[in-house]
mmCIF file of C-alpha atoms in Angstrom:
data_model
loop_
_atom_site.group_PDB
_atom_site.id
_atom_site.type_symbol
_atom_site.label_atom_id
_atom_site.label_comp_id
_atom_site.label_asym_id
_atom_site.label_seq_id
_atom_site.Cartn_x
_atom_site.Cartn_y
_atom_site.Cartn_z
ATOM 1 C CA MET P 1 43.642 122.113 103.519
ATOM 2 C CA THR P 2 44.555 122.301 107.163
ATOM 3 C CA ASP P 3 48.140 123.637 107.046
ATOM 4 C CA ASN P 4 48.814 127.291 107.597
ATOM 5 C CA LYS P 5 50.340 128.293 104.254
ATOM 6 C CA ILE P 6 51.161 131.793 105.484
ATOM 7 C CA ASN P 7 54.491 131.338 107.252
ATOM 8 C CA SER P 8 54.391 134.772 108.842
ATOM 9 C CA LEU P 9 54.696 136.352 112.266
ATOM 10 C CA VAL P 10 51.204 137.781 111.779
ATOM 11 C CA LYS P 11 48.608 135.482 113.269
ATOM 12 C CA TYR P 12 46.121 134.238 110.639
ATOM 13 C CA ASP P 13 43.020 132.090 110.781
ATOM 14 C CA THR P 14 42.751 128.748 109.049
ATOM 15 C CA PRO P 15 42.681 129.117 105.216
ATOM 16 C CA VAL P 16 39.229 128.801 103.665
ATOM 17 C CA LEU P 17 38.532 127.292 100.254
ATOM 18 C CA VAL P 18 36.529 129.808 98.222
ATOM 19 C CA THR P 19 36.172 128.341 94.747
ATOM 20 C CA THR P 20 37.461 125.464 92.688
ATOM 21 C CA LYS P 21 38.815 126.480 89.293
ATOM 22 C CA LYS P 22 37.648 124.409 86.333
ATOM 23 C CA LYS P 23 39.934 123.541 83.453
ATOM 24 C CA ASP P 24 38.326 125.897 80.935
ATOM 25 C CA GLU P 25 37.370 128.592 83.448
ATOM 26 C CA LYS P 26 39.460 131.750 83.671
ATOM 27 C CA THR P 27 39.400 133.689 86.901
ATOM 28 C CA GLN P 28 40.280 137.336 87.327
ATOM 29 C CA ILE P 29 42.422 136.892 90.438
ATOM 30 C CA PRO P 30 46.109 137.855 90.148
ATOM 31 C CA HIS P 31 48.640 135.091 89.723
ATOM 32 C CA LEU P 32 50.253 134.491 93.123
ATOM 33 C CA THR P 33 53.343 132.494 93.874
ATOM 34 C CA MET P 34 54.611 131.089 97.156
ATOM 35 C CA LYS P 35 57.850 132.706 98.322
ATOM 36 C CA ASP P 36 59.171 131.677 101.716
ATOM 37 C CA GLY P 37 55.688 130.414 102.546
ATOM 38 C CA ILE P 38 54.119 133.824 101.766
ATOM 39 C CA PRO P 39 51.820 134.318 98.732
ATOM 40 C CA THR P 40 53.367 136.981 96.527
ATOM 41 C CA ASP P 41 52.177 138.616 93.346
ATOM 42 C CA ALA P 42 54.530 137.310 90.655
ATOM 43 C CA SER P 43 54.292 140.591 88.727
ATOM 44 C CA GLU P 44 55.790 142.465 91.670
ATOM 45 C CA VAL P 45 58.791 140.165 92.203
ATOM 46 C CA SER P 46 61.900 141.731 90.742
ATOM 47 C CA SER P 47 65.426 142.119 91.963
ATOM 48 C CA THR P 48 67.110 145.441 92.267
ATOM 49 C CA SER P 49 70.435 145.985 90.546
ATOM 50 C CA ALA P 50 71.889 147.844 93.494
ATOM 51 C CA PRO P 51 74.622 145.984 95.374
ATOM 52 C CA GLY P 52 73.600 144.849 98.829
ATOM 53 C CA LEU P 53 69.884 144.911 98.029
ATOM 54 C CA SER P 54 67.579 142.138 96.914
ATOM 55 C CA GLY P 55 63.875 141.515 96.731
ATOM 56 C CA PRO P 56 61.087 143.519 95.124
ATOM 57 C CA LEU P 57 61.863 147.037 93.973
ATOM 58 C CA PRO P 58 59.918 149.617 96.008
ATOM 59 C CA PRO P 59 56.856 150.910 94.132
ATOM 60 C CA GLY P 60 56.292 154.547 93.396
ATOM 61 C CA GLY P 61 57.574 157.242 91.095
ATOM 62 C CA PRO P 62 60.000 160.060 91.875
ATOM 63 C CA LEU P 63 61.344 160.421 95.375
ATOM 64 C CA GLY P 64 58.967 162.151 97.742
ATOM 65 C CA THR P 65 55.810 161.094 95.885
ATOM 66 C CA VAL P 66 53.171 158.750 97.249
ATOM 67 C CA SER P 67 52.791 155.379 95.603
ATOM 68 C CA ALA P 68 49.733 154.968 93.408
ATOM 69 C CA THR P 69 49.016 151.581 95.043
ATOM 70 C CA ARG P 70 48.917 153.020 98.549
ATOM 71 C CA LEU P 71 45.873 151.872 100.482
ATOM 72 C CA VAL P 72 43.465 154.742 101.225
ATOM 73 C CA LEU P 73 41.190 154.141 104.187
ATOM 74 C CA PRO P 74 37.740 155.713 104.581
ATOM 75 C CA PRO P 75 37.349 158.756 106.850
ATOM 76 C CA LEU P 76 37.495 158.193 110.606
ATOM 77 C CA HIS P 77 33.806 158.968 111.184
ATOM 78 C CA GLU P 78 32.899 156.210 108.727
ATOM 79 C CA LEU P 79 35.362 153.757 110.267
ATOM 80 C CA ARG P 80 33.803 154.266 113.684
ATOM 81 C CA LYS P 81 30.605 152.740 112.339
ATOM 82 C CA LYS P 82 32.436 149.571 111.320
ATOM 83 C CA GLU P 83 33.276 146.618 113.463
ATOM 84 C CA SER P 84 36.810 145.945 114.652
ATOM 85 C CA GLU P 85 36.990 142.923 112.353
ATOM 86 C CA GLU P 86 36.110 145.039 109.306
ATOM 87 C CA ILE P 87 38.695 147.666 110.244
ATOM 88 C CA LEU P 88 41.266 144.926 110.782
ATOM 89 C CA ASN P 89 40.559 143.538 107.298
ATOM 90 C CA LEU P 90 41.021 147.024 105.869
ATOM 91 C CA ILE P 91 44.395 147.463 107.587
ATOM 92 C CA LEU P 92 45.581 143.877 106.984
ATOM 93 C CA PRO P 93 43.677 142.589 103.940
ATOM 94 C CA PRO P 94 43.100 138.822 103.630
ATOM 95 C CA ARG P 95 45.618 136.870 101.577
ATOM 96 C CA GLU P 96 44.531 134.945 98.499
ATOM 97 C CA TRP P 97 46.399 132.381 96.455
ATOM 98 C CA GLU P 98 45.687 129.648 93.988
ATOM 99 C CA GLU P 99 46.849 126.102 94.463
ATOM 100 C CA ALA P 100 45.907 123.058 92.375
ATOM 101 C CA GLY P 101 43.121 125.013 90.674
ATOM 102 C CA GLN P 102 41.601 126.052 94.013
ATOM 103 C CA LEU P 103 41.300 129.561 95.399
ATOM 104 C CA TRP P 104 42.191 129.856 99.078
ATOM 105 C CA VAL P 105 41.575 132.877 101.316
ATOM 106 C CA GLN P 106 43.126 133.457 104.724
ATOM 107 C CA SER P 107 42.157 136.354 106.979
ATOM 108 C CA VAL P 108 44.007 137.706 109.970
ATOM 109 C CA SER P 109 42.961 136.319 113.310
ATOM 110 C CA THR P 110 40.543 138.319 115.459
ATOM 111 C CA THR P 111 41.511 136.525 118.649
ATOM 112 C CA PRO P 112 42.669 138.999 121.329
ATOM 113 C CA ALA P 113 46.300 138.674 122.321
ATOM 114 C CA THR P 114 47.663 138.175 125.808
ATOM 115 C CA SER P 115 51.043 138.951 127.329
ATOM 116 C CA VAL P 116 52.048 135.368 126.602
ATOM 117 C CA ASP P 117 51.301 135.930 122.892
ATOM 118 C CA VAL P 118 53.511 139.042 122.922
ATOM 119 C CA GLN P 119 56.320 137.099 124.580
ATOM 120 C CA GLN P 120 55.941 134.291 122.022
ATOM 121 C CA LEU P 121 56.010 136.890 119.231
ATOM 122 C CA GLN P 122 59.319 138.210 120.537
ATOM 123 C CA GLU P 123 60.744 134.700 120.752
ATOM 124 C CA GLN P 124 59.557 133.863 117.219
ATOM 125 C CA LEU P 125 61.084 137.094 115.920
ATOM 126 C CA ASP P 126 64.463 136.301 117.474
ATOM 127 C CA LEU P 127 64.265 132.725 116.199
ATOM 128 C CA ARG P 128 63.388 133.789 112.643
ATOM 129 C CA LEU P 129 66.204 136.342 112.611
ATOM 130 C CA GLN P 130 68.624 133.614 113.630
ATOM 131 C CA GLU P 131 67.246 130.956 111.267
ATOM 132 C CA GLN P 132 67.232 133.224 108.210
ATOM 133 C CA ALA P 133 70.685 134.640 109.045
ATOM 134 C CA ALA P 134 69.554 138.249 109.047
ATOM 135 C CA PHE P 135 72.237 140.912 109.360
ATOM 136 C CA GLU P 136 72.294 142.761 112.659
ATOM 137 C CA THR P 137 73.311 146.046 111.031
ATOM 138 C CA GLY P 138 73.223 147.582 107.604
ATOM 139 C CA ILE P 139 70.750 146.990 104.803
ATOM 140 C CA CYS P 140 69.065 143.613 105.141
ATOM 141 C CA PRO P 141 65.766 142.834 103.351
ATOM 142 C CA VAL P 142 65.267 139.733 105.525
ATOM 143 C CA ARG P 143 65.485 141.690 108.773
ATOM 144 C CA ARG P 144 63.231 144.399 107.390
ATOM 145 C CA GLU P 145 60.590 141.856 106.302
ATOM 146 C CA LEU P 146 60.570 140.130 109.693
ATOM 147 C CA TYR P 147 60.266 143.395 111.614
ATOM 148 C CA THR P 148 57.470 144.470 109.243
ATOM 149 C CA GLN P 149 55.594 141.266 110.017
ATOM 150 C CA CYS P 150 56.174 141.792 113.732
ATOM 151 C CA PHE P 151 54.827 145.355 113.492
ATOM 152 C CA ASP P 152 51.775 144.112 111.548
ATOM 153 C CA GLU P 153 51.110 141.558 114.293
ATOM 154 C CA LEU P 154 51.312 144.304 116.927
ATOM 155 C CA ILE P 155 48.882 146.397 114.864
ATOM 156 C CA ARG P 156 46.529 143.404 114.721
ATOM 157 C CA GLN P 157 46.687 142.923 118.483
ATOM 158 C CA VAL P 158 46.117 146.621 119.194
ATOM 159 C CA THR P 159 43.307 147.011 116.633
ATOM 160 C CA ILE P 160 41.277 144.219 118.239
ATOM 161 C CA ASN P 161 41.254 146.102 121.558
ATOM 162 C CA CYS P 162 41.173 149.679 120.206
ATOM 163 C CA ALA P 163 40.437 150.322 116.530
ATOM 164 C CA GLU P 164 41.475 154.012 116.685
ATOM 165 C CA ARG P 165 44.863 153.127 118.147
ATOM 166 C CA GLY P 166 45.301 150.480 115.454
ATOM 167 C CA LEU P 167 44.511 153.029 112.735
ATOM 168 C CA LEU P 168 47.111 155.389 114.176
ATOM 169 C CA LEU P 169 49.687 152.608 114.225
ATOM 170 C CA TYR P 170 48.728 151.834 110.619
ATOM 171 C CA ARG P 171 49.524 155.434 109.670
ATOM 172 C CA VAL P 172 52.889 155.144 111.431
ATOM 173 C CA ARG P 173 53.612 151.859 109.629
ATOM 174 C CA ASP P 174 52.629 153.343 106.279
ATOM 175 C CA GLU P 175 54.826 156.413 106.806
ATOM 176 C CA ILE P 176 57.811 154.265 107.816
ATOM 177 C CA ARG P 177 57.288 152.039 104.779
ATOM 178 C CA GLU P 178 57.110 155.021 102.427
ATOM 179 C CA THR P 179 60.270 156.490 103.958
ATOM 180 C CA LEU P 180 62.184 153.211 103.659
ATOM 181 C CA ASP P 181 61.019 152.754 100.062
ATOM 182 C CA ALA P 182 62.136 156.306 99.266
ATOM 183 C CA TYR P 183 65.550 155.621 100.780
ATOM 184 C CA GLN P 184 65.820 152.357 98.842
ATOM 185 C CA ARG P 185 64.906 154.085 95.560
ATOM 186 C CA LEU P 186 67.416 156.802 96.394
ATOM 187 C CA TYR P 187 70.106 154.201 97.093
ATOM 188 C CA THR P 188 69.315 152.325 93.876
ATOM 189 C CA SER P 189 69.346 155.565 91.907
ATOM 190 C CA SER P 190 72.639 156.657 93.474
ATOM 191 C CA CYS P 191 74.201 153.266 92.680
ATOM 192 C CA ALA P 192 73.053 153.539 89.066
ATOM 193 C CA TYR P 193 74.396 157.092 88.953
ATOM 194 C CA GLY P 194 77.701 155.899 90.384
ATOM 195 C CA VAL P 195 77.910 153.128 87.778
ATOM 196 C CA ARG P 196 77.220 155.621 84.984
ATOM 197 C CA LYS P 197 79.864 157.975 86.342
ATOM 198 C CA ALA P 198 82.331 155.098 86.660
ATOM 199 C CA LEU P 199 81.700 154.104 83.016
ATOM 200 C CA MET P 200 82.089 157.726 81.909
ATOM 201 C CA ALA P 201 85.300 158.020 83.921
ATOM 202 C CA GLU P 202 86.606 154.783 82.394
ATOM 203 C CA GLU P 203 85.759 156.012 78.898
ATOM 204 C CA HIS P 204 87.409 159.361 79.628
ATOM 205 C CA LYS P 205 90.414 157.490 81.042
ATOM 206 C CA VAL P 206 90.750 155.518 77.799
ATOM 207 C CA LYS P 207 90.551 158.717 75.742
ATOM 208 C CA VAL P 208 93.071 160.490 77.948
ATOM 209 C CA GLY P 209 95.378 157.451 77.825
ATOM 210 C CA SER P 210 95.194 157.396 74.028
ATOM 211 C CA ARG P 211 95.897 161.121 73.906
ATOM 212 C CA CYS P 212 98.834 160.656 76.293
ATOM 213 C CA ASP P 213 100.263 157.939 74.030
ATOM 214 C CA GLU P 214 99.959 160.264 71.042
ATOM 215 C CA LEU P 215 101.656 163.079 72.945
ATOM 216 C CA ARG P 216 104.431 160.746 74.124
ATOM 217 C CA THR P 217 105.013 159.671 70.517
ATOM 218 C CA LEU P 218 105.061 163.310 69.442
ATOM 219 C CA VAL P 219 107.506 164.166 72.238
ATOM 220 C CA GLY P 220 109.791 161.324 71.120
ATOM 221 C CA GLU P 221 109.696 162.598 67.535
ATOM 222 C CA MET P 222 110.453 166.127 68.752
ATOM 223 C CA ASP P 223 113.354 164.826 70.859
ATOM 224 C CA ASP P 224 114.790 163.061 67.814
ATOM 225 C CA ARG P 225 114.343 166.206 65.750
ATOM 226 C CA ALA P 226 115.990 168.313 68.465
ATOM 227 C CA ALA P 227 118.970 165.909 68.621
ATOM 228 C CA THR P 228 119.344 166.100 64.826
ATOM 229 C CA LEU P 229 119.214 169.897 64.950
ATOM 230 C CA ARG P 230 121.823 169.961 67.722
ATOM 231 C CA GLN P 231 124.145 167.844 65.599
ATOM 232 C CA GLU P 232 123.619 170.151 62.623
ATOM 233 C CA ILE P 233 124.280 173.211 64.815
ATOM 234 C CA GLU P 234 127.465 171.657 66.192
ATOM 235 C CA GLN P 235 128.601 170.789 62.659
ATOM 236 C CA LEU P 236 127.897 174.324 61.423
ATOM 237 C CA GLN P 237 129.694 175.826 64.412
ATOM 238 C CA LYS P 238 132.715 173.600 63.764
ATOM 239 C CA GLU P 239 132.771 174.513 60.075
ATOM 240 C CA ALA P 240 132.429 178.212 60.894
ATOM 241 C CA GLN P 241 135.231 177.971 63.444
ATOM 242 C CA ASP P 242 137.486 176.185 60.916
ATOM 243 C CA ALA P 243 136.673 178.850 58.329
ATOM 244 C CA ARG P 244 137.496 181.641 60.766
ATOM 245 C CA GLN P 245 140.744 179.914 61.748
ATOM 246 C CA ALA P 246 141.738 179.495 58.092
ATOM 247 C CA GLU P 247 140.909 183.139 57.422
ATOM 248 C CA ALA P 248 142.932 184.196 60.459
ATOM 249 C CA ASP P 249 145.916 182.086 59.339
ATOM 250 C CA LYS P 250 145.698 183.562 55.847
ATOM 251 C CA HIS P 251 145.465 187.057 57.275
ATOM 252 C CA ALA P 252 148.485 186.442 59.506
ATOM 253 C CA GLU P 253 150.498 185.126 56.501
ATOM 254 C CA THR P 254 149.514 188.122 54.436
ATOM 255 C CA LYS P 255 150.412 190.445 57.296
ATOM 256 C CA LYS P 256 153.828 188.814 57.631
ATOM 257 C CA VAL P 257 154.522 189.240 53.886
ATOM 258 C CA HIS P 258 153.478 192.898 53.983
ATOM 259 C CA GLN P 259 155.605 193.548 57.052
ATOM 260 C CA ALA P 260 158.615 192.016 55.278
ATOM 261 C CA ARG P 261 158.038 194.197 52.223
ATOM 262 C CA ILE P 262 157.621 197.217 54.486
ATOM 263 C CA GLU P 263 160.951 196.451 56.121
ATOM 264 C CA ILE P 264 162.642 196.156 52.719
ATOM 265 C CA LEU P 265 161.081 199.380 51.477
ATOM 266 C CA LYS P 266 161.965 201.087 54.713
ATOM 267 C CA LYS P 267 165.622 200.107 54.340
ATOM 268 C CA LYS P 268 165.658 201.294 50.736
ATOM 269 C CA LEU P 269 164.099 204.572 51.777
ATOM 270 C CA GLU P 270 166.643 205.055 54.548
ATOM 271 C CA GLY P 271 169.470 204.342 52.088
ATOM 272 C CA ILE P 272 168.107 206.885 49.612
ATOM 273 C CA ILE P 273 167.727 209.509 52.322
ATOM 274 C CA LYS P 274 171.233 208.828 53.577
ATOM 275 C CA GLN P 275 172.664 209.244 50.103
ATOM 276 C CA ALA P 276 170.742 212.396 49.572
ATOM 277 C CA THR P 277 171.906 213.965 52.809
ATOM 278 C CA GLN P 278 175.623 213.263 52.338
ATOM 279 C CA PRO P 279 177.710 216.352 51.151
ATOM 280 C CA LYS P 280 179.073 216.266 47.641
ATOM 281 C CA LYS P 281 182.827 216.353 47.164
#
């Protein structure tokens, strides 16, 4: 196998065939798949449900905690005893993948870099960003992956010349990666929280709408009842007014009859008094 299967900005050596897998032989290596020319553990490939994000979900537990799979390097005094190549393999471990029953291993290159290599790295980065249509702003997993590869290549170049400086850059890279993963988990969690709140609001909206329909129906029934009661009140008022008018007419008739009788009695009384007051002859 002569092709470079690792299509990455990090400079790797030529892949080396380690073992050939037999038909009945089971190896303990993890199952790796090729994604964009990069061997990837199939168990870690999963898409996030957050809009605008894709790719593997960041590892780790609650926000602010350190991932359990985080690489822990030996103390500095022990690393000083190691060669630059060993330190480089600790920072950027060799890649392994299985193809056609054969196990291939590819380590990072230990060839020192020149200014021309740095210029070519910049050109390759710009070309990859353009070819893979990476977004210039906002959340873009493609742009993040390419810049991560570029940073790893810079760490490789620096580690070859100065292992301590490479270890410091590794710490910076690890801290940036943990921070970005924390932000991505926070964004995913906030999106899930927003979806839950939206569903709760929609459910509450349905309940409130149903209650509003019930209240509107009740208001309509009350309006009909109020209109019926108004009609009954108007009818009772009309009947009471007619009764009062009839009573007043009857009273006026009775009053007129009594006044006539009073006039008659008054005339009779005046006649009797007049007769009584006249002198007898």
